Structures are given as structure tokens and as C-alpha cells.
GROMACS .gro file of C-alpha atoms in nm:
model
  196
    1ALA     CA    1   0.082   2.944  -1.642
    2PHE     CA    2   0.373   2.809  -1.832
    3LEU     CA    3   0.562   2.517  -1.673
    4ASP     CA    4   0.376   2.572  -1.346
    5LEU     CA    5   0.369   2.274  -1.114
    6SER     CA    6   0.035   2.183  -0.968
    7GLY     CA    7  -0.006   1.980  -0.652
    8VAL     CA    8  -0.220   1.980  -0.339
    9HIS     CA    9  -0.163   2.158  -0.010
   10GLU     CA   10  -0.240   1.873   0.229
   11ILE     CA   11  -0.309   1.499   0.216
   12LYS     CA   12  -0.443   1.284   0.498
   13ALA     CA   13  -0.346   0.923   0.445
   14THR     CA   14  -0.401   0.600   0.636
   15TRP     CA   15  -0.132   0.402   0.816
   16MET     CA   16  -0.030   0.088   0.619
   17GLY     CA   17  -0.222   0.221   0.314
   18SER     CA   18  -0.084   0.400   0.009
   19THR     CA   19  -0.115   0.755  -0.125
   20ILE     CA   20  -0.027   0.962  -0.432
   21LEU     CA   21   0.128   1.308  -0.393
   22PRO     CA   22   0.032   1.496  -0.712
   23CYS     CA   23   0.295   1.698  -0.897
   24THR     CA   24   0.208   1.773  -1.260
   25TYR     CA   25   0.278   2.027  -1.534
   26VAL     CA   26   0.190   2.080  -1.900
   27PRO     CA   27   0.498   1.998  -2.111
   28SER     CA   28   0.605   2.293  -2.331
   29GLU     CA   29   0.797   2.279  -2.656
   30GLY     CA   30   1.155   2.393  -2.625
   31PHE     CA   31   1.182   2.294  -2.259
   32THR     CA   32   1.338   1.965  -2.151
   33GLN     CA   33   1.304   1.821  -1.802
   34GLN     CA   34   1.657   1.787  -1.659
   35THR     CA   35   1.603   1.677  -1.301
   36LEU     CA   36   1.312   1.584  -1.078
   37SER     CA   37   1.346   1.540  -0.705
   38TRP     CA   38   1.118   1.471  -0.411
   39SER     CA   39   1.243   1.573  -0.067
   40LEU     CA   40   1.093   1.529   0.278
   41GLU     CA   41   1.118   1.779   0.562
   42ARG     CA   42   1.038   1.654   0.911
   43ASP     CA   43   1.178   1.740   1.256
   44TYR     CA   44   1.343   2.049   1.099
   45SER     CA   45   1.569   1.848   0.870
   46SER     CA   46   1.526   1.790   0.498
   47SER     CA   47   1.634   1.483   0.298
   48THR     CA   48   1.598   1.392  -0.067
   49ILE     CA   49   1.392   1.074  -0.109
   50PHE     CA   50   1.384   1.038  -0.486
   51ARG     CA   51   1.584   1.185  -0.773
   52ARG     CA   52   1.546   1.137  -1.148
   53ASP     CA   53   1.816   1.267  -1.382
   54SER     CA   54   1.993   1.160  -1.700
   55SER     CA   55   2.142   0.859  -1.518
   56GLY     CA   56   1.802   0.721  -1.413
   57ASP     CA   57   1.590   0.697  -1.100
   58HIS     CA   58   1.751   0.693  -0.755
   59ILE     CA   59   1.585   0.631  -0.418
   60LEU     CA   60   1.819   0.797  -0.170
   61LEU     CA   61   1.654   0.719   0.165
   62ALA     CA   62   1.677   0.350   0.257
   63GLY     CA   63   1.346   0.363   0.447
   64PHE     CA   64   1.162   0.439   0.122
   65ARG     CA   65   1.326   0.173  -0.098
   66GLY     CA   66   1.066  -0.054  -0.249
   67ARG     CA   67   0.789   0.180  -0.128
   68VAL     CA   68   0.808   0.486  -0.357
   69SER     CA   69   0.779   0.536  -0.732
   70VAL     CA   70   0.716   0.811  -0.989
   71PRO     CA   71   0.540   0.736  -1.324
   72LYS     CA   72   0.793   0.667  -1.597
   73ASP     CA   73   0.630   0.720  -1.934
   74SER     CA   74   0.385   1.004  -1.876
   75PRO     CA   75   0.547   1.342  -1.956
   76GLY     CA   76   0.436   1.614  -1.715
   77ASN     CA   77   0.343   1.368  -1.438
   78ALA     CA   78   0.597   1.368  -1.155
   79SER     CA   79   0.357   1.247  -0.884
   80LEU     CA   80   0.501   1.038  -0.601
   81LEU     CA   81   0.334   0.709  -0.503
   82ILE     CA   82   0.409   0.588  -0.148
   83ASP     CA   83   0.308   0.237  -0.036
   84SER     CA   84   0.289   0.080   0.313
   85LEU     CA   85   0.270   0.418   0.487
   86GLU     CA   86   0.428   0.449   0.830
   87ILE     CA   87   0.331   0.711   1.090
   88THR     CA   88   0.686   0.851   1.054
   89ASP     CA   89   0.618   0.927   0.684
   90SER     CA   90   0.424   1.236   0.799
   91GLY     CA   91   0.597   1.560   0.694
   92HIS     CA   92   0.635   1.820   0.417
   93TYR     CA   93   0.711   1.673   0.073
   94THR     CA   94   0.854   1.901  -0.197
   95CYS     CA   95   0.851   1.818  -0.567
   96GLN     CA   96   1.121   2.014  -0.749
   97ILE     CA   97   1.174   2.010  -1.126
   98THR     CA   98   1.445   2.175  -1.335
   99TRP     CA   99   1.399   2.232  -1.710
  100ARG     CA  100   1.653   2.341  -1.969
  101SER     CA  101   1.534   2.584  -2.239
  102GLU     CA  102   1.657   2.589  -2.601
  103ASP     CA  103   1.880   2.887  -2.518
  104ASN     CA  104   2.036   2.685  -2.232
  105ASN     CA  105   1.866   2.860  -1.943
  106LEU     CA  106   1.766   2.655  -1.641
  107ILE     CA  107   1.421   2.703  -1.489
  108LYS     CA  108   1.339   2.560  -1.147
  109LYS     CA  109   0.993   2.522  -0.989
  110GLU     CA  110   0.869   2.345  -0.678
  111VAL     CA  111   0.546   2.257  -0.499
  112THR     CA  112   0.507   2.133  -0.140
  113THR     CA  113   0.244   1.899   0.006
  114THR     CA  114   0.196   1.830   0.376
  115VAL     CA  115   0.123   1.464   0.449
  116LYS     CA  116  -0.041   1.347   0.770
  117VAL     CA  117  -0.044   0.970   0.822
  118LEU     CA  118  -0.327   0.875   1.056
  119LYS     CA  119  -0.397   0.554   1.238
  120VAL     CA  120  -0.750   0.431   1.181
  121ALA     CA  121  -0.943   0.282   1.469
  122ALA     CA  122  -0.854  -0.085   1.436
  123THR     CA  123  -1.121  -0.341   1.512
  124LYS     CA  124  -1.049  -0.704   1.583
  125PRO     CA  125  -1.216  -0.965   1.365
  126ILE     CA  126  -1.565  -1.082   1.460
  127ILE     CA  127  -1.676  -1.410   1.306
  128ARG     CA  128  -2.041  -1.455   1.225
  129ALA     CA  129  -2.125  -1.796   1.371
  130GLY     CA  130  -2.277  -2.054   1.138
  131LYS     CA  131  -2.538  -2.314   1.228
  132LEU     CA  132  -2.401  -2.590   1.448
  133GLY     CA  133  -2.439  -2.938   1.305
  134LEU     CA  134  -2.440  -3.012   0.935
  135ASN     CA  135  -2.552  -3.343   0.780
  136VAL     CA  136  -2.412  -3.415   0.436
  137PRO     CA  137  -2.436  -3.745   0.242
  138ALA     CA  138  -2.115  -3.940   0.171
  139GLY     CA  139  -1.970  -3.874  -0.176
  140ALA     CA  140  -2.112  -3.521  -0.189
  141ARG     CA  141  -1.919  -3.198  -0.247
  142THR     CA  142  -1.943  -2.937   0.024
  143SER     CA  143  -1.758  -2.645   0.179
  144LEU     CA  144  -1.745  -2.443   0.498
  145THR     CA  145  -1.685  -2.069   0.470
  146CYS     CA  146  -1.553  -1.846   0.744
  147GLU     CA  147  -1.674  -1.482   0.738
  148ALA     CA  148  -1.533  -1.214   0.966
  149THR     CA  149  -1.571  -0.837   0.989
  150GLY     CA  150  -1.295  -0.608   1.119
  151SER     CA  151  -0.991  -0.412   1.001
  152PRO     CA  152  -0.832  -0.563   0.691
  153PRO     CA  153  -0.632  -0.758   0.607
  154ILE     CA  154  -0.791  -1.059   0.780
  155SER     CA  155  -0.631  -1.403   0.758
  156TYR     CA  156  -0.822  -1.726   0.816
  157ARG     CA  157  -0.733  -2.076   0.937
  158TRP     CA  158  -0.953  -2.385   0.950
  159PHE     CA  159  -0.889  -2.660   1.207
  160ARG     CA  160  -1.034  -3.000   1.286
  161SER     CA  161  -1.062  -3.097   1.654
  162THR     CA  162  -0.870  -3.410   1.752
  163PRO     CA  163  -0.966  -3.650   2.034
  164GLU     CA  164  -0.674  -3.510   2.241
  165GLY     CA  165  -0.840  -3.168   2.221
  166LYS     CA  166  -0.581  -3.022   1.985
  167GLY     CA  167  -0.657  -2.849   1.656
  168LEU     CA  168  -0.530  -2.997   1.331
  169LEU     CA  169  -0.461  -2.716   1.079
  170LEU     CA  170  -0.637  -2.793   0.750
  171SER     CA  171  -0.637  -2.468   0.552
  172ARG     CA  172  -0.520  -2.106   0.550
  173GLN     CA  173  -0.814  -1.997   0.333
  174ALA     CA  174  -1.154  -1.859   0.428
  175GLU     CA  175  -1.313  -2.163   0.263
  176LEU     CA  176  -1.262  -2.529   0.349
  177ALA     CA  177  -1.384  -2.754   0.065
  178TRP     CA  178  -1.433  -3.125   0.004
  179ASP     CA  179  -1.482  -3.278  -0.342
  180ASN     CA  180  -1.587  -3.621  -0.218
  181LEU     CA  181  -1.698  -3.653   0.145
  182ARG     CA  182  -1.615  -3.974   0.331
  183PRO     CA  183  -1.764  -4.093   0.662
  184SER     CA  184  -1.417  -4.036   0.814
  185ASP     CA  185  -1.459  -3.661   0.747
  186SER     CA  186  -1.722  -3.647   1.023
  187GLY     CA  187  -1.605  -3.436   1.314
  188MET     CA  188  -1.585  -3.092   1.470
  189TYR     CA  189  -1.431  -2.814   1.257
  190TYR     CA  190  -1.358  -2.458   1.361
  191CYS     CA  191  -1.221  -2.142   1.208
  192GLU     CA  192  -0.988  -1.868   1.341
  193ALA     CA  193  -0.969  -1.517   1.197
  194GLU     CA  194  -0.677  -1.283   1.268
  195ASN     CA  195  -0.562  -0.932   1.178
  196ARG     CA  196  -0.283  -0.698   1.293
   0.00000   0.00000   0.00000
């Protein structure tokens, strides 16, 4: 199977995740890759997303800029990497490569992959409650850690309650740490976890 492109028929990918659409061939002596393009067909219209030719790499659809790439220095690998997948990225993707032979003939091959971007069941963060009340000697090092389960990514914030009942933001990390505790650090602390 000389200069045959291999890919996959269908890929199911997750919303906001990333995926690789395989498109590979075994390089053959006497044949030089001239152009490589990836196009997307959806809603009965087709558009070129990515094109590589002698002038370099070009991303032609604005919605894919900064989100798609094709390996640069691996001959025979024309796979398309898509990041931050949107539901609207679902469709039929075609990898098309043109080679020039030593006797100046052009050979064109293509392979199409259907991509379905699926939403996963999102779950809101659930924080596992720690023990209430912690006695630590002055001058000691200690930390409080917030742990939540749920759909990633999860962001954390630690607050300290003020006498007015407001929360004073102390940290945007899962862990709140002290190197040298002072009596003035006594108080009520709480954590918030958040995802999309």
C-alpha cells in the first residue's frame, strides 16, 4: 500500500477536551509531499481549516486559530490535534495530501474521519468537610487543605470570616499554609470550590 493514508473512521471526543485525528503514511523515496490540507464538512458546506505548503502552515478558519496543529518534524505524520473542543467542532474532517514524484506526476490521497463532540455529564464540586475546630500551638507551621470532587477543572478559594460576617479572601489555592502561627491567626476559615 504505497503512499496510502491511514486514519480512523470515527472519533468521539469530549467537550472542552482535546483530540488527535490520525492521518499517517509511510514516506517513499522519490515522492515529495507538496501540500497537506485538513478540511471540515458540516451543515453541507466544506471549509479548509489547515493548509501546509512550501510557504508554511496556514490556519484558514478563525475559529480554529490557536486550537489546531499538525506535527512539524515527523515525516509521514499529518495528524491534526484540536484543543478546547466545542460542540460545533463536530463534523467530517478530511486529510488530503499531494505528493510530487521524480517524473513530476502529482498523486493525491485523502482520508475522512467523523468527529462527534459530546458533552459529559457535569457534576458540581462537593467538598469533603474536615473536622471542625483545630488547636495548634503558636509558632507552629500548619496548613488547611480543601478537597472537592466533581467535573474538572475545579478552582478553590480560602476565606477568613470577619466580625461583620464578610469573607476575607486569603488564597486561590487548594491549600492555605502558615509558616509561623500567631495568636491573631485564630478564627473561622472556610473554603469555596467552583467549576464551570
